[in-house]
Coordinates of C-alpha atoms in Angstrom, one line a residue:
M1 CA 0.0 0.0 0.0
T2 CA 1.8 3.0 -1.2
G3 CA 1.0 6.7 -2.0
A4 CA -1.4 9.0 -0.5
A5 CA -4.5 7.0 -1.4
E6 CA -5.6 3.8 -3.0
R7 CA -8.6 2.9 -5.1
V8 CA -11.0 0.2 -3.9
D9 CA -12.0 -2.8 -6.0
R10 CA -15.3 -1.2 -7.1
P11 CA -15.0 0.7 -10.4
D12 CA -17.2 3.6 -9.1
A13 CA -15.4 3.9 -5.7
V14 CA -13.4 6.9 -4.5
P15 CA -9.8 6.7 -3.3
V16 CA -9.3 5.8 0.3
V17 CA -6.6 6.5 2.9
P18 CA -4.1 3.6 3.3
L19 CA -5.1 1.6 6.4
R20 CA -1.8 2.2 8.3
R21 CA -2.4 6.0 8.1
D22 CA -6.1 5.9 8.7
P23 CA -7.0 7.3 12.3
V24 CA -10.5 5.8 12.1
A25 CA -9.0 2.3 11.7
W26 CA -6.7 2.8 14.7
L27 CA -9.4 4.2 16.9
I28 CA -11.6 1.1 16.1
L29 CA -8.6 -1.1 17.0
I30 CA -8.1 0.7 20.3
L31 CA -11.8 0.8 21.3
V32 CA -12.4 -2.9 20.6
W33 CA -9.1 -4.0 22.3
F34 CA -9.8 -1.8 25.4
S35 CA -13.3 -3.1 25.7
C36 CA -12.3 -6.7 25.4
A37 CA -9.3 -6.3 27.8
W38 CA -11.3 -4.4 30.5
F39 CA -13.5 -7.3 31.4
G40 CA -12.6 -10.9 32.5
S41 CA -14.0 -14.4 32.9
W42 CA -13.9 -17.0 35.7
E43 CA -10.4 -18.5 35.6
F44 CA -11.7 -21.9 36.8
N45 CA -14.1 -22.4 33.9
P46 CA -12.9 -25.8 32.7
N47 CA -12.4 -24.5 29.2
N48 CA -10.2 -21.7 30.4
A49 CA -8.4 -23.7 33.1
V50 CA -7.4 -26.7 31.1
R51 CA -5.7 -24.7 28.4
M52 CA -3.7 -22.8 31.1
F53 CA -2.8 -25.9 33.0
A54 CA -1.2 -27.3 29.8
T55 CA 0.6 -24.0 29.3
L56 CA 2.0 -24.1 32.8
S57 CA 3.2 -27.6 32.4
L58 CA 4.9 -26.8 29.1
V59 CA 6.6 -23.7 30.5
E60 CA 7.5 -25.0 34.0
Q61 CA 7.9 -28.8 33.6
G62 CA 8.7 -29.2 29.9
D63 CA 5.8 -31.6 29.3
A64 CA 2.1 -31.4 28.6
T65 CA 0.7 -33.5 31.5
I66 CA -1.8 -31.9 33.8
D67 CA -1.9 -34.6 36.4
E68 CA -1.7 -32.3 39.4
F69 CA -4.4 -30.1 38.1
A70 CA -6.8 -32.8 36.8
P71 CA -9.2 -32.7 39.7
L72 CA -9.9 -29.0 39.0
T73 CA -11.4 -29.5 35.5
I74 CA -13.9 -31.7 33.8
D75 CA -12.4 -30.9 30.5
K76 CA -9.4 -33.3 30.1
A77 CA -8.1 -36.2 28.2
Q78 CA -6.5 -39.4 29.7
F79 CA -4.0 -41.6 28.1
G80 CA -2.6 -44.4 30.3
T81 CA -2.1 -43.0 33.8
H82 CA -1.7 -39.4 32.7
Y83 CA -4.1 -36.5 32.1
Y84 CA -3.8 -33.9 29.4
S85 CA -5.6 -31.0 27.9
D86 CA -8.4 -32.3 25.6
K87 CA -8.3 -29.2 23.5
A88 CA -6.5 -28.3 20.3
P89 CA -3.2 -26.9 21.4
G90 CA -3.3 -23.5 19.7
M91 CA -4.3 -21.3 22.7
T92 CA -2.0 -23.4 25.0
V93 CA 1.0 -22.6 22.8
L94 CA 0.1 -19.0 22.3
G95 CA -0.2 -18.6 26.0
I96 CA 3.5 -19.5 26.6
P97 CA 4.9 -16.0 26.3
A98 CA 2.4 -14.6 28.8
V99 CA 3.2 -17.4 31.3
V100 CA 7.0 -17.0 30.9
L101 CA 6.6 -13.2 31.5
A102 CA 4.4 -13.6 34.5
D103 CA 6.6 -16.2 36.1
R104 CA 9.8 -14.2 35.6
I105 CA 8.3 -10.9 36.9
S106 CA 6.6 -12.5 39.9
G107 CA 9.2 -15.1 40.6
Q108 CA 6.4 -17.6 41.2
R109 CA 5.7 -21.0 39.7
A110 CA 2.6 -23.3 39.8
D111 CA 4.4 -25.9 42.0
A112 CA 4.7 -23.4 44.8
F113 CA 1.0 -23.6 45.4
I114 CA -1.5 -26.3 46.3
P115 CA -3.9 -26.4 43.4
A116 CA -7.4 -26.0 44.8
F117 CA -10.5 -24.0 44.2
E118 CA -10.3 -22.6 47.8
N119 CA -6.7 -21.6 47.6
A120 CA -6.9 -17.8 47.1
A121 CA -3.2 -17.5 46.3
F122 CA -3.4 -20.2 43.6
N123 CA -6.6 -18.6 42.3
R124 CA -4.8 -15.2 41.9
F125 CA -1.8 -17.0 40.3
L126 CA -4.0 -18.6 37.7
K127 CA -6.2 -15.5 37.1
I128 CA -3.2 -13.3 36.3
R129 CA -1.9 -15.7 33.6
I130 CA -5.3 -16.3 32.0
R131 CA -6.0 -12.6 31.9
L132 CA -2.6 -11.9 30.3
V133 CA -3.3 -14.4 27.6
A134 CA -6.8 -13.0 27.0
V135 CA -5.5 -9.4 26.8
T136 CA -2.4 -10.1 24.6
I137 CA -3.9 -12.8 22.3
C138 CA -7.7 -12.9 22.2
A139 CA -8.4 -9.2 22.6
V140 CA -5.7 -8.2 20.2
L141 CA -6.9 -10.6 17.5
S142 CA -10.5 -9.5 17.9
A143 CA -9.5 -5.8 17.6
L144 CA -7.3 -6.5 14.6
A145 CA -10.2 -8.4 12.9
A146 CA -12.5 -5.4 13.6
M147 CA -10.0 -3.0 12.1
L148 CA -9.6 -5.1 8.9
L149 CA -13.4 -5.6 8.7
Y150 CA -13.6 -1.8 8.6
D151 CA -11.1 -1.7 5.7
F152 CA -12.9 -4.6 4.0
V153 CA -16.3 -2.9 4.1
R154 CA -15.1 0.7 3.3
R155 CA -13.3 -0.6 0.2
I156 CA -16.1 -2.7 -1.2
T157 CA -18.8 0.0 -0.5
G158 CA -16.8 3.2 -0.8
D159 CA -18.4 4.2 2.5
I160 CA -16.2 4.8 5.6
E161 CA -19.3 5.1 7.8
A162 CA -20.4 1.6 6.6
G163 CA -17.0 0.2 7.5
A164 CA -17.1 1.7 11.0
V165 CA -20.6 0.3 11.6
A166 CA -19.6 -3.2 10.5
A167 CA -16.5 -3.1 12.7
L168 CA -18.4 -2.0 15.8
A169 CA -21.1 -4.4 15.2
Y170 CA -18.5 -7.2 15.1
G171 CA -16.3 -6.1 18.0
L172 CA -18.9 -4.7 20.4
G173 CA -22.4 -5.8 19.1
T174 CA -21.9 -9.5 19.3
T175 CA -20.6 -12.1 21.7
V176 CA -17.2 -11.8 20.1
W177 CA -16.8 -9.2 22.8
G178 CA -17.5 -11.6 25.7
W179 CA -15.6 -14.6 24.3
S180 CA -12.5 -12.3 23.8
T181 CA -12.4 -11.9 27.6
T182 CA -11.7 -15.7 27.9
I183 CA -9.1 -18.0 26.5
F184 CA -11.7 -20.2 24.8
G185 CA -10.8 -20.6 21.1
H186 CA -14.0 -19.2 19.6
A187 CA -13.1 -15.5 19.4
P188 CA -9.6 -16.1 18.1
V189 CA -10.8 -18.4 15.4
A190 CA -13.6 -16.0 14.4
A191 CA -10.9 -13.2 14.1
L192 CA -8.4 -15.4 12.2
L193 CA -11.0 -16.4 9.6
L194 CA -11.9 -12.8 9.0
I195 CA -8.3 -11.8 8.9
A196 CA -7.6 -14.5 6.3
S197 CA -10.6 -13.4 4.2
W198 CA -9.3 -9.8 4.2
A199 CA -5.7 -11.0 3.3
V200 CA -7.0 -13.2 0.4
W201 CA -9.1 -10.4 -1.0
R202 CA -6.3 -7.8 -0.8
G203 CA -3.7 -10.3 -1.8
T204 CA -5.5 -11.1 -5.1
G205 CA -6.3 -7.5 -5.9
P206 CA -4.4 -4.7 -7.5
A207 CA -2.4 -3.9 -4.3
R208 CA -1.4 -7.5 -3.7
S209 CA 1.8 -8.4 -2.0
R210 CA 3.6 -11.5 -0.7
G211 CA 2.8 -10.3 2.8
H212 CA -0.9 -10.8 2.2
A213 CA -0.3 -14.5 1.2
V214 CA 1.7 -15.0 4.4
V215 CA -1.1 -13.4 6.5
A216 CA -3.7 -15.6 4.9
G217 CA -1.7 -18.8 5.3
L218 CA -0.8 -18.0 9.0
A219 CA -4.4 -17.0 9.9
L220 CA -6.0 -20.2 8.4
G221 CA -3.3 -22.5 9.7
W222 CA -3.4 -21.1 13.3
A223 CA -7.2 -21.1 13.3
V224 CA -7.1 -24.9 12.8
L225 CA -4.5 -25.2 15.5
I226 CA -6.7 -23.4 17.9
E227 CA -9.9 -25.2 17.0
H228 CA -9.7 -28.2 14.7
S229 CA -13.3 -27.6 13.5
A230 CA -11.8 -24.5 11.7
L231 CA -10.5 -27.0 9.1
I232 CA -14.2 -27.1 7.9
A233 CA -15.2 -23.5 8.9
G234 CA -12.2 -22.2 6.9
L235 CA -13.2 -24.0 3.6
P236 CA -15.2 -21.0 2.3
V237 CA -12.1 -18.9 2.7
A238 CA -9.9 -21.4 0.9
G239 CA -12.5 -21.7 -1.9
F240 CA -12.6 -17.9 -2.2
A241 CA -8.9 -17.8 -2.5
L242 CA -8.9 -20.4 -5.4
W243 CA -11.7 -18.4 -7.1
R244 CA -9.7 -15.2 -6.9
L245 CA -6.4 -16.8 -8.0
R246 CA -8.0 -17.8 -11.3
D247 CA -7.7 -14.3 -12.7
L248 CA -4.0 -13.9 -11.8
P249 CA -1.2 -15.0 -14.2
R250 CA -0.4 -18.7 -13.6
A251 CA 3.1 -18.1 -12.3
T252 CA 1.9 -15.4 -9.9
A253 CA -1.0 -17.6 -8.7
M254 CA 1.5 -20.5 -8.1
R255 CA 3.9 -18.4 -6.2
T256 CA 1.1 -16.9 -4.0
S257 CA -0.3 -20.4 -3.3
V258 CA 3.1 -21.7 -2.3
V259 CA 3.8 -18.8 0.0
A260 CA 0.4 -19.2 1.7
L261 CA 0.7 -22.9 2.1
A262 CA 4.2 -22.6 3.6
A263 CA 3.0 -20.0 6.1
G264 CA 0.0 -22.2 7.0
A265 CA 2.3 -25.2 7.4
S266 CA 3.9 -23.5 10.4
A267 CA 0.8 -24.4 12.4
L268 CA 1.1 -28.1 11.3
V269 CA 4.7 -28.1 12.5
V270 CA 3.6 -26.8 15.9
L271 CA 0.8 -29.4 16.1
L272 CA 3.0 -32.3 15.3
G273 CA 5.7 -31.0 17.7
Y274 CA 3.1 -30.7 20.5
N275 CA 1.7 -34.1 19.8
L276 CA 5.2 -35.6 19.8
L277 CA 6.1 -33.9 23.1
A278 CA 2.7 -34.6 24.8
F279 CA 1.9 -38.1 23.6
G280 CA 5.1 -39.5 22.2
T281 CA 3.6 -39.7 18.7
V282 CA 2.3 -37.2 16.1
F283 CA -0.7 -39.4 15.3
R284 CA -2.8 -38.5 18.3
L285 CA -5.2 -35.7 19.2
G286 CA -6.3 -34.7 22.7
Y287 CA -9.9 -35.1 21.7
S288 CA -9.4 -38.8 21.2
G289 CA -8.8 -39.3 24.9
V290 CA -11.7 -37.1 26.3
T291 CA -13.0 -38.3 29.7
D292 CA -16.6 -37.7 31.0
F293 CA -18.2 -36.8 27.7
A294 CA -19.4 -39.9 26.0
G295 CA -21.0 -37.8 23.2
M296 CA -17.5 -37.1 21.8
Q297 CA -17.5 -40.7 20.5
E298 CA -20.4 -39.9 18.2
G299 CA -19.3 -39.5 14.6
L300 CA -16.1 -37.5 14.3
F301 CA -15.3 -36.2 17.8
G302 CA -19.1 -35.5 18.3
L303 CA -19.8 -34.2 14.8
T304 CA -22.5 -36.1 12.8
Y305 CA -25.0 -34.1 10.6
P306 CA -26.9 -30.9 11.0
K307 CA -30.2 -31.1 12.8
P308 CA -32.9 -28.7 11.7
Y309 CA -34.4 -28.2 15.2
V310 CA -30.9 -27.3 16.5
L311 CA -30.4 -24.8 13.7
F312 CA -33.6 -23.2 14.8
E313 CA -32.4 -23.1 18.4
L314 CA -29.0 -21.7 17.4
I315 CA -30.6 -18.8 15.6
F316 CA -33.9 -18.1 17.3
G317 CA -34.1 -20.1 20.6
E318 CA -34.1 -18.1 23.8
R319 CA -31.6 -20.4 25.4
R320 CA -28.8 -20.2 22.8
G321 CA -30.2 -18.2 19.9
M322 CA -27.8 -15.8 18.2
L323 CA -30.4 -13.1 17.6
W324 CA -31.1 -12.8 21.3
V325 CA -27.5 -12.0 22.1
A326 CA -26.7 -10.0 18.9
P327 CA -30.0 -8.5 17.5
I328 CA -28.0 -6.4 15.1
L329 CA -27.3 -9.5 13.0
I330 CA -30.9 -9.5 11.8
V331 CA -29.8 -6.9 9.3
A332 CA -27.0 -9.1 7.8
P333 CA -29.1 -11.2 5.3
F334 CA -30.3 -8.1 3.6
G335 CA -26.8 -6.7 3.1
L336 CA -25.5 -10.1 1.9
A337 CA -28.4 -10.3 -0.7
M338 CA -27.3 -6.8 -1.9
L339 CA -23.7 -8.0 -2.4
V340 CA -24.7 -11.0 -4.3
R341 CA -27.0 -9.1 -6.6
D342 CA -24.2 -6.7 -7.5
R343 CA -21.8 -8.3 -10.0
A344 CA -18.8 -6.3 -8.7
T345 CA -19.2 -7.8 -5.2
R346 CA -20.9 -11.1 -6.0
D347 CA -17.9 -13.3 -5.1
L348 CA -17.6 -11.5 -1.8
G349 CA -21.3 -11.9 -1.1
W350 CA -21.1 -15.7 -1.7
L351 CA -17.9 -15.8 0.5
A352 CA -19.8 -14.1 3.3
I353 CA -22.9 -16.3 3.0
A354 CA -20.8 -19.5 2.9
G355 CA -18.6 -18.2 5.8
A356 CA -21.7 -17.5 7.9
V357 CA -23.6 -20.7 7.1
V358 CA -20.9 -23.3 7.5
P359 CA -20.2 -22.6 11.3
F360 CA -23.9 -22.9 12.0
L361 CA -24.0 -26.2 10.2
I362 CA -21.0 -27.4 12.2
N363 CA -22.6 -26.3 15.4
A364 CA -25.9 -28.0 14.5
S365 CA -24.0 -31.2 13.8
Y366 CA -22.3 -31.3 17.2
Y367 CA -23.5 -33.6 19.9
Y368 CA -23.0 -30.9 22.6
W369 CA -24.4 -28.2 20.3
D370 CA -25.5 -26.0 23.2
G371 CA -21.9 -25.6 24.3
G372 CA -22.6 -26.5 28.0
N373 CA -22.3 -23.3 30.0
A374 CA -22.4 -20.5 27.4
T375 CA -24.2 -17.3 26.5
G376 CA -25.2 -17.6 22.8
P377 CA -24.1 -20.3 20.3
R378 CA -20.4 -20.2 21.0
H379 CA -19.5 -22.9 18.4
A380 CA -21.1 -20.8 15.7
L381 CA -19.1 -17.6 16.6
P382 CA -16.9 -17.7 13.4
A383 CA -20.1 -16.9 11.4
V384 CA -20.3 -13.4 13.0
G385 CA -17.5 -11.7 11.0
F386 CA -19.0 -12.8 7.7
L387 CA -22.5 -11.6 8.8
C388 CA -21.1 -8.2 9.7
I389 CA -19.9 -7.7 6.2
G390 CA -23.6 -7.8 5.3
I391 CA -24.4 -5.2 7.9
G392 CA -21.9 -2.8 6.4
A393 CA -23.2 -3.5 2.9
F394 CA -26.8 -2.8 4.0
W395 CA -25.8 0.4 5.8
A396 CA -24.0 1.7 2.6
R397 CA -26.9 1.1 0.3
T398 CA -30.0 1.9 2.3
T399 CA -32.1 4.9 3.2
R400 CA -31.5 7.4 6.0
W401 CA -34.4 6.1 8.1
S402 CA -33.2 2.5 7.7
R403 CA -29.8 3.7 9.0
V404 CA -31.6 5.2 12.0
A405 CA -33.2 1.8 12.7
V406 CA -29.8 0.0 12.2
G407 CA -28.2 2.5 14.5
A408 CA -30.8 1.7 17.2
L409 CA -30.3 -2.0 16.8
L410 CA -26.5 -1.6 17.1
A411 CA -26.9 0.5 20.2
G412 CA -29.1 -2.2 21.7
S413 CA -26.7 -4.9 20.8
V414 CA -23.7 -3.1 22.2
T415 CA -25.7 -2.6 25.5
V416 CA -26.6 -6.3 25.7
N417 CA -23.0 -7.4 25.0
M418 CA -21.6 -4.9 27.5
A419 CA -23.7 -6.8 30.1
I420 CA -22.6 -10.2 28.8
A421 CA -18.9 -9.3 28.7
S422 CA -18.9 -7.7 32.1
A423 CA -21.2 -10.2 33.9
E424 CA -21.6 -13.6 32.4
I425 CA -20.4 -15.1 29.1
T426 CA -20.9 -18.7 30.4
A427 CA -24.7 -18.8 31.3
P428 CA -25.6 -22.1 33.0
Q429 CA -26.4 -25.0 30.7
D430 CA -29.9 -25.7 32.0
E431 CA -31.3 -22.1 32.1
P432 CA -34.0 -21.7 29.3
R433 CA -33.9 -17.9 29.5
A434 CA -30.2 -17.4 29.5
L435 CA -30.0 -13.7 28.7
A436 CA -32.8 -12.5 30.9
K437 CA -32.1 -14.6 34.0
S438 CA -28.4 -15.8 33.9
V439 CA -26.9 -12.6 32.6
F440 CA -29.2 -9.7 33.7
A441 CA -31.2 -11.0 36.7
A442 CA -28.5 -13.2 38.3
R443 CA -25.3 -11.3 37.5
F444 CA -25.5 -7.9 35.9
D445 CA -28.4 -6.3 38.0
P446 CA -26.9 -7.3 41.3
G447 CA -23.5 -6.0 40.2
Y448 CA -21.5 -9.3 40.0
L449 CA -19.1 -7.9 37.3
R450 CA -15.5 -8.6 36.5
T451 CA -13.6 -5.5 35.5
V452 CA -9.9 -4.6 35.7
A453 CA -10.7 -1.8 38.1
D454 CA -12.5 -3.8 40.7
E455 CA -10.5 -7.0 40.5
W456 CA -7.0 -5.4 40.7
F457 CA -7.4 -1.8 41.9
G458 CA -10.0 -1.8 44.6
Y459 CA -12.8 -0.1 42.9
T460 CA -16.4 -1.3 43.1
P461 CA -17.7 -3.3 40.1
W462 CA -20.1 -0.4 39.2
Q463 CA -17.1 2.0 39.3
G464 CA -15.2 -0.3 37.1
L465 CA -18.0 -0.3 34.6
A466 CA -18.3 3.4 34.7
I467 CA -14.6 3.9 34.0
W468 CA -15.0 1.7 30.9
A469 CA -18.1 3.7 29.9
L470 CA -16.2 7.0 30.2
V471 CA -13.2 5.8 28.2
A472 CA -15.2 4.0 25.6
G473 CA -17.6 6.9 25.3
A474 CA -14.7 9.3 24.6
L475 CA -13.3 6.9 22.0
T476 CA -16.6 6.6 20.3
V477 CA -17.2 10.3 20.2
A478 CA -13.7 10.8 18.6
L479 CA -14.5 8.0 16.2
A480 CA -17.8 9.6 15.1
V481 CA -16.0 13.0 14.6
L482 CA -13.3 11.4 12.4
V483 CA -15.9 9.5 10.4
G484 CA -17.9 12.6 9.9
R485 CA -14.9 14.6 8.8
A486 CA -13.9 11.9 6.4
R487 CA -17.4 11.9 4.8
V488 CA -17.4 15.6 4.4
R489 CA -14.0 15.5 2.6
R490 CA -15.5 13.2 0.1

């Protein structure tokens, strides 16, 4: 990206400021990162804990066994007499730098504590490391994805405001926000698939570079390393890449493909190395040794075929329905239809539709489709980024009064997800009215929140929420001013 401005792919679009020099893009990055980093989740949630237990073992013991921590989590795998994380190793590996840093600064190691729920010192030790990983990995990836989504949408629509709306819908108007406060793999995978889509689109366009191919390969490869189901969820992105490469000279297409595949293979090397270290063989996955969850033996690690009633529940059901926790997404189908009808954006429209549909089909095929304790359909989260492309497209091509309605929906979605992120991203499994009762009635209304200010600096939870609101409000006002000025300059 060189020069003062670049043209977007649409023939009727106006030049845009390069991303690296666009203050709107950087404000979006800061706002989403700050919002994700400000809140936290329960460190002893089994999905959080087992990933961190494996990271601690890798850093402090040089192996991947979690025998001493096994009684503290129901999410685990057993091979012989030893226990391991049952998760794909991506988040465990990505957490290594944070644990190394925390151990060196504090001078503490896990073996200095008795691992127990009631041990306050161990609780704090674990919490610090999980929060560091969430802040430096999950929040960063979600913020970067929001920034690139802004770039994606502003270029295909020629509308900076549409790009900002799409980015804020993704980062703050959906449960991407809440899941970014955890070290579950869902938010990082959602971000990486969106990042890969942006890199494929830019890397096969007029401003293509080898760097785009590297980013696309790394993003797809590490998405699979974090959640193996991304091997399926990422197929629309891979298909989009093949479609876009067809228009490039054969030699250029081959070089681009080789670079992307080589970058993606880095994740395979990490996976094989982890398996060899953990299990003594590269031909074993943690999922194959899952304990306590018999449904994982159904089909392929719990995946069989999509059930229509489950799809209905994942979209509309009050217990896990996506539209309950992210009502802004109701706009997305209209925008995706607009993209498909326009020949200039048809391929992007089909990418977004396939990228949104496939995660829901995967989720509807899973034995444990409700995700256990969860707010919203966590396994379908990778669909959100693709749906938000549709939100941006709708905003750019609709009327003033429709924009007012979309703005109101977005404000409502941000409010809902502020409550989810601050109070409860893991609503109890058996609560039929998860949002109303588990999030608002049981956690948010009584003030059972988790913010940086109250957990580490002695403020009350409501004061911690108020600090977030003041900072986020100031950033939002600045963002609105910059977007308004950019529109006037056009």
